[in-house]
mmCIF file of C-alpha atoms and ligand atoms in Angstrom:
data_model
loop_
_atom_site.group_PDB
_atom_site.id
_atom_site.type_symbol
_atom_site.label_atom_id
_atom_site.label_comp_id
_atom_site.label_asym_id
_atom_site.label_seq_id
_atom_site.Cartn_x
_atom_site.Cartn_y
_atom_site.Cartn_z
ATOM 1 C CA MET A 5 135.924 149.550 71.758
ATOM 2 C CA SER A 6 133.749 146.597 72.611
ATOM 3 C CA MET A 7 131.663 145.227 75.447
ATOM 4 C CA ASN A 8 131.900 142.151 77.588
ATOM 5 C CA LEU A 9 129.299 140.042 79.387
ATOM 6 C CA THR A 10 129.993 137.903 82.440
ATOM 7 C CA LEU A 11 128.545 134.350 82.283
ATOM 8 C CA ASN A 12 127.061 132.590 85.260
ATOM 9 C CA ASN A 13 130.331 130.801 86.003
ATOM 10 C CA GLY A 14 132.369 134.107 86.026
ATOM 11 C CA VAL A 15 133.825 133.627 82.555
ATOM 12 C CA GLU A 16 133.929 136.841 80.417
ATOM 13 C CA MET A 17 132.529 136.760 76.908
ATOM 14 C CA PRO A 18 132.447 139.493 74.279
ATOM 15 C CA ALA A 19 128.838 140.570 73.768
ATOM 16 C CA LEU A 20 129.124 140.977 70.048
ATOM 17 C CA GLY A 21 130.534 138.016 68.023
ATOM 18 C CA PHE A 22 130.810 136.791 64.463
ATOM 19 C CA GLY A 23 128.698 133.948 62.993
ATOM 20 C CA VAL A 24 129.579 131.640 60.121
ATOM 21 C CA PHE A 25 126.414 129.678 59.369
ATOM 22 C CA GLN A 26 126.203 129.272 55.578
ATOM 23 C CA THR A 27 129.606 130.753 55.114
ATOM 24 C CA PRO A 28 131.116 128.371 52.541
ATOM 25 C CA PRO A 29 134.280 126.579 53.702
ATOM 26 C CA GLU A 30 136.274 128.257 50.858
ATOM 27 C CA THR A 31 135.528 131.769 52.170
ATOM 28 C CA THR A 32 135.322 131.090 55.957
ATOM 29 C CA ALA A 33 139.085 131.490 56.753
ATOM 30 C CA ALA A 34 139.164 134.913 54.974
ATOM 31 C CA SER A 35 135.904 136.055 56.658
ATOM 32 C CA VAL A 36 137.033 135.047 60.164
ATOM 33 C CA ALA A 37 140.480 136.638 59.623
ATOM 34 C CA GLU A 38 138.783 139.874 58.461
ATOM 35 C CA ALA A 39 136.358 139.838 61.419
ATOM 36 C CA LEU A 40 139.271 139.476 63.856
ATOM 37 C CA ARG A 41 141.165 142.230 61.975
ATOM 38 C CA VAL A 42 138.363 144.749 62.598
ATOM 39 C CA GLY A 43 137.944 143.904 66.189
ATOM 40 C CA TYR A 44 135.556 140.940 66.801
ATOM 41 C CA ARG A 45 136.923 138.543 69.436
ATOM 42 C CA LEU A 46 134.106 135.977 69.503
ATOM 43 C CA ILE A 47 133.597 133.467 66.758
ATOM 44 C CA ASP A 48 130.473 131.209 66.656
ATOM 45 C CA THR A 49 130.541 128.062 64.579
ATOM 46 C CA ALA A 50 129.056 124.614 64.833
ATOM 47 C CA ALA A 51 129.984 121.042 63.842
ATOM 48 C CA SER A 52 126.996 121.057 61.496
ATOM 49 C CA TYR A 53 128.246 124.153 59.630
ATOM 50 C CA PHE A 54 131.089 121.998 58.243
ATOM 51 C CA ASN A 55 133.589 124.868 58.418
ATOM 52 C CA GLU A 56 135.257 124.415 61.794
ATOM 53 C CA ARG A 57 138.479 123.566 60.136
ATOM 54 C CA GLU A 58 138.435 126.882 58.117
ATOM 55 C CA VAL A 59 137.495 128.802 61.222
ATOM 56 C CA GLY A 60 140.593 127.511 62.851
ATOM 57 C CA GLU A 61 142.654 128.472 59.799
ATOM 58 C CA GLY A 62 141.154 131.989 59.929
ATOM 59 C CA ILE A 63 142.074 132.326 63.556
ATOM 60 C CA ARG A 64 145.703 131.323 62.928
ATOM 61 C CA ARG A 65 145.835 133.504 59.792
ATOM 62 C CA SER A 66 144.653 136.547 61.735
ATOM 63 C CA GLY A 67 147.758 136.627 63.984
ATOM 64 C CA VAL A 68 145.525 137.465 66.976
ATOM 65 C CA ASP A 69 146.551 135.476 70.030
ATOM 66 C CA ARG A 70 144.338 132.444 70.621
ATOM 67 C CA SER A 71 143.929 133.530 74.289
ATOM 68 C CA ASP A 72 142.302 136.791 73.114
ATOM 69 C CA ILE A 73 139.647 134.964 71.013
ATOM 70 C CA PHE A 74 136.447 133.440 72.462
ATOM 71 C CA VAL A 75 135.735 130.345 70.403
ATOM 72 C CA GLU A 76 132.254 128.929 70.463
ATOM 73 C CA THR A 77 130.988 125.810 68.708
ATOM 74 C CA LYS A 78 128.047 123.400 68.933
ATOM 75 C CA LEU A 79 127.592 119.646 68.927
ATOM 76 C CA TRP A 80 125.121 118.287 66.425
ATOM 77 C CA ILE A 81 122.253 115.978 67.421
ATOM 78 C CA SER A 82 123.771 112.991 65.562
ATOM 79 C CA ASP A 83 126.533 113.016 68.232
ATOM 80 C CA TYR A 84 124.267 112.950 71.243
ATOM 81 C CA GLY A 85 124.724 110.383 74.041
ATOM 82 C CA TYR A 86 127.535 110.619 76.602
ATOM 83 C CA ASP A 87 130.418 108.880 74.867
ATOM 84 C CA GLU A 88 129.336 110.249 71.483
ATOM 85 C CA ALA A 89 129.434 113.804 72.769
ATOM 86 C CA LEU A 90 132.847 113.393 74.317
ATOM 87 C CA HIS A 91 134.087 112.128 71.023
ATOM 88 C CA ALA A 92 132.352 115.020 69.187
ATOM 89 C CA PHE A 93 134.391 117.409 71.303
ATOM 90 C CA ASP A 94 137.552 115.662 70.089
ATOM 91 C CA LYS A 95 136.319 116.072 66.471
ATOM 92 C CA SER A 96 135.646 119.800 66.943
ATOM 93 C CA VAL A 97 138.963 120.635 68.622
ATOM 94 C CA GLY A 98 140.781 118.565 66.077
ATOM 95 C CA LYS A 99 139.250 120.492 63.207
ATOM 96 C CA LEU A 100 139.539 123.885 64.855
ATOM 97 C CA GLY A 101 143.129 123.140 65.859
ATOM 98 C CA VAL A 102 142.612 124.416 69.352
ATOM 99 C CA GLU A 103 143.059 122.654 72.744
ATOM 100 C CA THR A 104 140.129 124.182 74.597
ATOM 101 C CA ILE A 105 136.722 125.548 73.535
ATOM 102 C CA ASP A 106 135.562 128.695 75.317
ATOM 103 C CA LEU A 107 131.840 127.910 74.982
ATOM 104 C CA LEU A 108 130.454 124.512 73.852
ATOM 105 C CA LEU A 109 126.671 124.272 73.180
ATOM 106 C CA LEU A 110 124.232 121.491 72.436
ATOM 107 C CA HIS A 111 122.895 122.793 69.044
ATOM 108 C CA GLN A 112 119.242 121.595 69.521
ATOM 109 C CA PRO A 113 117.286 119.571 71.963
ATOM 110 C CA VAL A 114 115.884 116.287 70.573
ATOM 111 C CA PRO A 115 112.506 115.940 72.266
ATOM 112 C CA SER A 116 112.045 112.351 71.002
ATOM 113 C CA GLN A 117 115.394 111.336 72.437
ATOM 114 C CA PHE A 118 115.606 113.541 75.475
ATOM 115 C CA ASP A 119 117.634 110.933 77.397
ATOM 116 C CA LYS A 120 120.416 111.185 74.775
ATOM 117 C CA THR A 121 120.232 114.976 74.911
ATOM 118 C CA VAL A 122 120.696 114.946 78.681
ATOM 119 C CA ALA A 123 123.562 112.398 78.344
ATOM 120 C CA ALA A 124 125.235 114.702 75.847
ATOM 121 C CA TYR A 125 124.870 117.649 78.274
ATOM 122 C CA LYS A 126 126.446 115.489 81.026
ATOM 123 C CA ALA A 127 129.371 114.955 78.718
ATOM 124 C CA LEU A 128 129.678 118.789 78.507
ATOM 125 C CA GLU A 129 129.644 118.922 82.296
ATOM 126 C CA THR A 130 132.547 116.405 82.334
ATOM 127 C CA LEU A 131 134.484 118.479 79.730
ATOM 128 C CA LEU A 132 133.945 121.535 81.905
ATOM 129 C CA ALA A 133 135.191 119.751 85.045
ATOM 130 C CA ASP A 134 138.268 118.554 83.056
ATOM 131 C CA GLY A 135 139.056 122.142 81.906
ATOM 132 C CA LYS A 136 138.600 121.293 78.285
ATOM 133 C CA VAL A 137 135.857 123.888 77.848
ATOM 134 C CA ARG A 138 135.431 127.130 79.773
ATOM 135 C CA ALA A 139 131.711 127.293 79.661
ATOM 136 C CA ILE A 140 128.806 125.120 78.500
ATOM 137 C CA GLY A 141 125.342 125.828 77.211
ATOM 138 C CA VAL A 142 122.508 125.107 74.883
ATOM 139 C CA SER A 143 120.772 126.410 71.780
ATOM 140 C CA ASN A 144 117.137 126.413 70.718
ATOM 141 C CA PHE A 145 115.890 125.248 74.156
ATOM 142 C CA LEU A 146 112.333 126.469 74.809
ATOM 143 C CA PRO A 147 111.325 127.091 78.470
ATOM 144 C CA GLU A 148 109.764 123.650 79.191
ATOM 145 C CA VAL A 149 112.666 121.647 77.777
ATOM 146 C CA LEU A 150 115.114 123.978 79.462
ATOM 147 C CA ARG A 151 113.475 123.338 82.807
ATOM 148 C CA ASP A 152 113.621 119.556 82.139
ATOM 149 C CA LEU A 153 117.303 119.777 81.385
ATOM 150 C CA VAL A 154 118.099 121.864 84.452
ATOM 151 C CA ASP A 155 116.110 119.360 86.600
ATOM 152 C CA GLN A 156 118.188 116.379 85.317
ATOM 153 C CA THR A 157 121.689 117.886 85.318
ATOM 154 C CA ASP A 158 124.044 119.665 87.756
ATOM 155 C CA ILE A 159 125.335 122.722 85.952
ATOM 156 C CA VAL A 160 122.961 125.455 84.737
ATOM 157 C CA PRO A 161 123.833 126.280 81.091
ATOM 158 C CA ALA A 162 125.737 129.506 80.764
ATOM 159 C CA VAL A 163 124.108 130.466 77.455
ATOM 160 C CA ASN A 164 120.902 129.639 75.491
ATOM 161 C CA GLN A 165 121.488 130.661 71.856
ATOM 162 C CA VAL A 166 118.056 131.237 70.221
ATOM 163 C CA GLU A 167 116.489 133.132 67.357
ATOM 164 C CA VAL A 168 115.964 136.667 68.380
ATOM 165 C CA HIS A 169 115.495 139.636 66.066
ATOM 166 C CA PRO A 170 112.977 142.486 65.889
ATOM 167 C CA TYR A 171 110.442 140.262 64.020
ATOM 168 C CA PHE A 172 110.750 137.364 66.557
ATOM 169 C CA THR A 173 111.789 138.321 70.081
ATOM 170 C CA GLN A 174 110.799 135.160 72.069
ATOM 171 C CA GLN A 175 110.103 137.098 75.231
ATOM 172 C CA ASP A 176 109.092 133.876 77.037
ATOM 173 C CA VAL A 177 112.410 132.203 76.256
ATOM 174 C CA GLN A 178 114.310 135.296 77.303
ATOM 175 C CA GLU A 179 112.441 135.387 80.638
ATOM 176 C CA ALA A 180 113.030 131.674 81.265
ATOM 177 C CA ASP A 181 116.696 132.191 80.545
ATOM 178 C CA LYS A 182 116.855 135.082 82.962
ATOM 179 C CA ASP A 183 115.088 133.137 85.691
ATOM 180 C CA HIS A 184 117.784 130.454 85.430
ATOM 181 C CA GLY A 185 120.679 132.993 85.269
ATOM 182 C CA ILE A 186 121.288 131.991 81.635
ATOM 183 C CA LEU A 187 122.559 134.532 79.117
ATOM 184 C CA THR A 188 120.397 134.753 75.945
ATOM 185 C CA GLN A 189 122.549 134.877 72.805
ATOM 186 C CA ALA A 190 120.661 135.994 69.631
ATOM 187 C CA TRP A 191 121.099 133.981 66.450
ATOM 188 C CA SER A 192 120.001 135.633 63.198
ATOM 189 C CA PRO A 193 120.347 138.853 65.292
ATOM 190 C CA MET A 194 119.642 141.096 62.347
ATOM 191 C CA GLY A 195 116.743 138.869 61.156
ATOM 192 C CA GLY A 196 118.868 137.569 58.277
ATOM 193 C CA ILE A 197 116.655 134.447 58.315
ATOM 194 C CA THR A 198 113.680 136.646 57.362
ATOM 195 C CA SER A 199 115.494 137.478 54.145
ATOM 196 C CA TYR A 200 117.128 134.219 53.136
ATOM 197 C CA ARG A 201 114.390 131.877 54.242
ATOM 198 C CA GLY A 202 111.242 133.922 54.688
ATOM 199 C CA ASP A 203 109.160 136.371 52.734
ATOM 200 C CA SER A 204 111.784 138.512 51.063
ATOM 201 C CA SER A 205 109.318 141.384 50.617
ATOM 202 C CA ARG A 206 109.401 141.818 54.362
ATOM 203 C CA SER A 207 113.029 142.014 55.395
ATOM 204 C CA THR A 208 114.267 143.579 58.575
ATOM 205 C CA PHE A 209 117.046 145.311 56.600
ATOM 206 C CA ASN A 210 114.320 147.338 54.708
ATOM 207 C CA ASP A 211 111.942 147.771 57.548
ATOM 208 C CA PRO A 212 110.596 151.365 57.545
ATOM 209 C CA VAL A 213 110.482 151.673 61.351
ATOM 210 C CA LEU A 214 114.082 150.456 61.646
ATOM 211 C CA SER A 215 115.111 152.684 58.798
ATOM 212 C CA GLU A 216 113.575 155.714 60.486
ATOM 213 C CA ILE A 217 115.290 155.017 63.836
ATOM 214 C CA ALA A 218 118.653 154.341 62.006
ATOM 215 C CA GLY A 219 118.273 157.637 60.214
ATOM 216 C CA LYS A 220 118.156 159.597 63.462
ATOM 217 C CA TYR A 221 121.561 158.215 64.467
ATOM 218 C CA GLY A 222 123.210 158.179 60.988
ATOM 219 C CA LYS A 223 123.305 154.348 61.255
ATOM 220 C CA THR A 224 121.869 151.437 59.292
ATOM 221 C CA PRO A 225 118.967 149.154 60.317
ATOM 222 C CA ALA A 226 121.536 146.348 60.808
ATOM 223 C CA GLN A 227 123.516 148.539 63.224
ATOM 224 C CA VAL A 228 120.390 149.547 65.069
ATOM 225 C CA MET A 229 119.318 145.877 65.531
ATOM 226 C CA LEU A 230 122.718 144.994 66.880
ATOM 227 C CA ARG A 231 122.790 147.946 69.207
ATOM 228 C CA TRP A 232 119.210 146.945 70.516
ATOM 229 C CA HIS A 233 120.568 143.537 71.498
ATOM 230 C CA LEU A 234 123.549 144.929 73.333
ATOM 231 C CA GLN A 235 121.515 147.519 75.236
ATOM 232 C CA GLU A 236 118.973 144.807 76.219
ATOM 233 C CA GLY A 237 121.832 142.715 77.616
ATOM 234 C CA ARG A 238 121.997 139.991 74.998
ATOM 235 C CA SER A 239 124.898 138.636 73.092
ATOM 236 C CA ALA A 240 124.581 138.799 69.280
ATOM 237 C CA ILE A 241 126.469 136.992 66.525
ATOM 238 C CA PRO A 242 125.861 138.647 63.141
ATOM 239 C CA LYS A 243 127.135 136.810 60.026
ATOM 240 C CA SER A 244 128.578 138.346 56.891
ATOM 241 C CA VAL A 245 131.041 137.336 54.167
ATOM 242 C CA ASN A 246 131.346 140.879 52.883
ATOM 243 C CA PRO A 247 134.223 142.926 54.351
ATOM 244 C CA GLU A 248 132.276 146.209 54.440
ATOM 245 C CA ARG A 249 129.310 144.577 56.174
ATOM 246 C CA ILE A 250 131.670 142.725 58.554
ATOM 247 C CA ALA A 251 133.151 146.070 59.633
ATOM 248 C CA ALA A 252 129.856 147.898 59.664
ATOM 249 C CA ASN A 253 128.199 145.269 61.896
ATOM 250 C CA PHE A 254 130.978 145.868 64.439
ATOM 251 C CA ASP A 255 130.653 149.663 64.291
ATOM 252 C CA VAL A 256 127.943 149.809 66.963
ATOM 253 C CA PHE A 257 129.706 151.179 70.006
ATOM 254 C CA ASP A 258 129.443 154.897 69.328
ATOM 255 C CA PHE A 259 125.715 155.560 69.734
ATOM 256 C CA GLU A 260 122.956 154.833 72.204
ATOM 257 C CA LEU A 261 119.333 154.072 71.479
ATOM 258 C CA THR A 262 116.647 155.673 73.741
ATOM 259 C CA GLY A 263 114.349 153.573 75.870
ATOM 260 C CA ASP A 264 111.532 154.527 73.455
ATOM 261 C CA ASP A 265 113.519 153.282 70.481
ATOM 262 C CA LEU A 266 114.237 149.987 72.246
ATOM 263 C CA ALA A 267 110.527 149.531 73.004
ATOM 264 C CA THR A 268 109.560 150.430 69.384
ATOM 265 C CA ILE A 269 112.047 147.867 68.015
ATOM 266 C CA SER A 270 110.762 145.128 70.432
ATOM 267 C CA GLY A 271 107.164 146.077 69.305
ATOM 268 C CA LEU A 272 107.920 144.866 65.750
ATOM 269 C CA ASP A 273 107.655 141.228 66.974
ATOM 270 C CA THR A 274 105.368 139.167 64.710
ATOM 271 C CA GLY A 275 105.529 136.030 66.881
ATOM 272 C CA VAL A 276 106.476 134.039 63.775
ATOM 273 C CA ARG A 277 109.764 132.199 63.880
ATOM 274 C CA GLY A 278 112.033 131.977 60.825
ATOM 275 C CA GLY A 279 113.866 128.833 61.813
ATOM 276 C CA PRO A 280 112.579 125.308 62.392
ATOM 277 C CA ASP A 281 110.309 124.687 65.347
ATOM 278 C CA PRO A 282 112.682 123.245 68.007
ATOM 279 C CA GLU A 283 109.979 120.738 68.939
ATOM 280 C CA SER A 284 110.084 119.273 65.452
ATOM 281 C CA VAL A 285 113.804 118.408 65.298
ATOM 282 C CA THR A 286 114.142 114.631 65.023
ATOM 283 C CA PRO A 287 117.206 112.542 64.160
ATOM 284 C CA GLU A 288 115.179 111.162 61.199
ATOM 285 C CA ALA A 289 114.640 114.609 59.652
ATOM 286 C CA PHE A 290 117.755 116.450 60.812
ATOM 287 C CA GLY A 291 120.374 113.732 61.418
ATOM 288 C CA ARG A 292 123.703 114.144 59.481
ATOM 289 C CA ASP A 293 127.048 112.530 59.941
ATOM 290 C CA ILE A 294 129.714 114.786 61.400
ATOM 291 C CA PRO A 295 133.065 113.637 59.967
ATOM 292 C CA GLU A 296 136.144 112.839 62.022
ATOM 293 C CA ALA A 297 138.747 115.538 62.411
HETATM 294 P P1 NDP B 6 122.113 137.484 60.467
HETATM 295 O O1 NDP B 6 120.942 138.213 61.149
HETATM 296 O O2 NDP B 6 123.449 137.506 61.004
HETATM 297 O O3 NDP B 6 122.039 137.876 58.876
HETATM 298 C C1 NDP B 6 122.944 137.362 57.949
HETATM 299 C C2 NDP B 6 122.475 137.685 56.642
HETATM 300 O O4 NDP B 6 122.280 139.060 56.371
HETATM 301 C C3 NDP B 6 123.364 137.170 55.524
HETATM 302 O O5 NDP B 6 122.578 136.770 54.414
HETATM 303 C C4 NDP B 6 124.262 138.385 55.269
HETATM 304 O O6 NDP B 6 124.753 138.353 53.916
HETATM 305 C C5 NDP B 6 123.280 139.513 55.461
HETATM 306 N N1 NDP B 6 123.906 140.714 56.063
HETATM 307 C C6 NDP B 6 124.895 140.737 57.006
HETATM 308 N N2 NDP B 6 125.206 141.992 57.328
HETATM 309 C C7 NDP B 6 124.292 142.806 56.673
HETATM 310 C C8 NDP B 6 124.113 144.144 56.684
HETATM 311 N N3 NDP B 6 124.847 144.986 57.425
HETATM 312 N N4 NDP B 6 123.166 144.690 55.872
HETATM 313 C C9 NDP B 6 122.437 143.841 55.069
HETATM 314 N N5 NDP B 6 122.548 142.531 55.041
HETATM 315 C C10 NDP B 6 123.505 141.997 55.878
HETATM 316 O O7 NDP B 6 121.547 135.920 60.411
HETATM 317 P P2 NDP B 6 122.147 134.468 60.381
HETATM 318 O O8 NDP B 6 121.020 133.596 60.313
HETATM 319 O O9 NDP B 6 123.284 134.348 59.475
HETATM 320 O O10 NDP B 6 122.658 134.238 61.869
HETATM 321 C C11 NDP B 6 123.896 134.682 62.412
HETATM 322 C C12 NDP B 6 124.634 133.616 63.099
HETATM 323 O O11 NDP B 6 123.873 133.089 64.084
HETATM 324 C C13 NDP B 6 125.072 132.447 62.218
HETATM 325 O O12 NDP B 6 126.102 132.715 61.425
HETATM 326 C C14 NDP B 6 125.266 131.380 63.187
HETATM 327 O O13 NDP B 6 126.583 131.548 63.805
HETATM 328 C C15 NDP B 6 124.143 131.661 64.266
HETATM 329 N N6 NDP B 6 122.945 130.834 63.951
HETATM 330 C C16 NDP B 6 122.681 129.840 64.866
HETATM 331 C C17 NDP B 6 121.581 129.010 64.719
HETATM 332 C C18 NDP B 6 121.298 127.975 65.728
HETATM 333 O O14 NDP B 6 120.392 127.111 65.477
HETATM 334 N N7 NDP B 6 121.919 127.962 66.886
HETATM 335 C C19 NDP B 6 120.668 129.147 63.531
HETATM 336 C C20 NDP B 6 121.049 130.261 62.669
HETATM 337 C C21 NDP B 6 122.163 131.059 62.931
HETATM 338 P P3 NDP B 6 126.291 138.592 53.576
HETATM 339 O O15 NDP B 6 127.011 137.445 54.223
HETATM 340 O O16 NDP B 6 126.384 138.535 52.080
HETATM 341 O O17 NDP B 6 126.630 139.875 54.179
#
């Protein structure tokens, strides 16, 4: 069993997907094939993860029909500008070994070069009009910058992929997305970033409140967090390289959290983000060359 969401252009997308940020290229194909084997049908990668080629290999290795898989990737800021972004699409499809991408996102806004960010988005609009991508969107766009983008372009993004987990819920971003008719997709949906980049003594996976809720349902904190996203209408893209955790993170369709549980989980918000402040992303600090296919 799974669950689909309908994007603002009518395209259907699985709500629960599989992320591959920090998955080393040498294990990516196996992880992706395993995820597809246990039932995931959405794979989220990015040019800047440097594993698009291996994601494509995992898809082919799985034997699952390409048309049954929702492939999502993101253009990196070094490829912003209109012509650059069109070429970045060619690089991504070349590495993935696919002809079309189901959802193509701008990975980050670049506030200091917003004209290039807008030009890159206009390239996404062209790719959509040409049928090369089925939906377009953004990632890490805070409400003000999202408004600026919408004001300067024709097609409202289908998705805004942002950090959302119980310790950082970004209600303001979620509300802005909703006002525009944009689906919020949660990255680090289990708060993985609080473990691998934050204070490891305070990990979502060991949180006592989440553990107590999980205990009531015979589930784990990870499963409870993923279920919380799904019941609140978000897409979520958990990452794992471990076959048992890959399977467990997809085993979230046989229980239902109460409204009180949902509110309790949302109440764990600390207001502290784990990832970089989107306002601080500059080509000088974050630029990196994305190789040709
Ligand atoms: P997650 O919340 O998915 O957590 C992943 C981490 O938790 C990994 O260290 C993983 O280790 C571990 N883990 C996975 N499952 C479990 C489990 N059941 N119990 C305990 N630990 C577990 O965070 P990520 O930051 O990895 O985000 C997920 C995806 O979101 C990324 O892969 C990427 O696709 C996307 N993303 C997008 C960003 C953006 O800027 N747009 C930024 C960051 C992420 P192990 O692999 O060993 O299981």
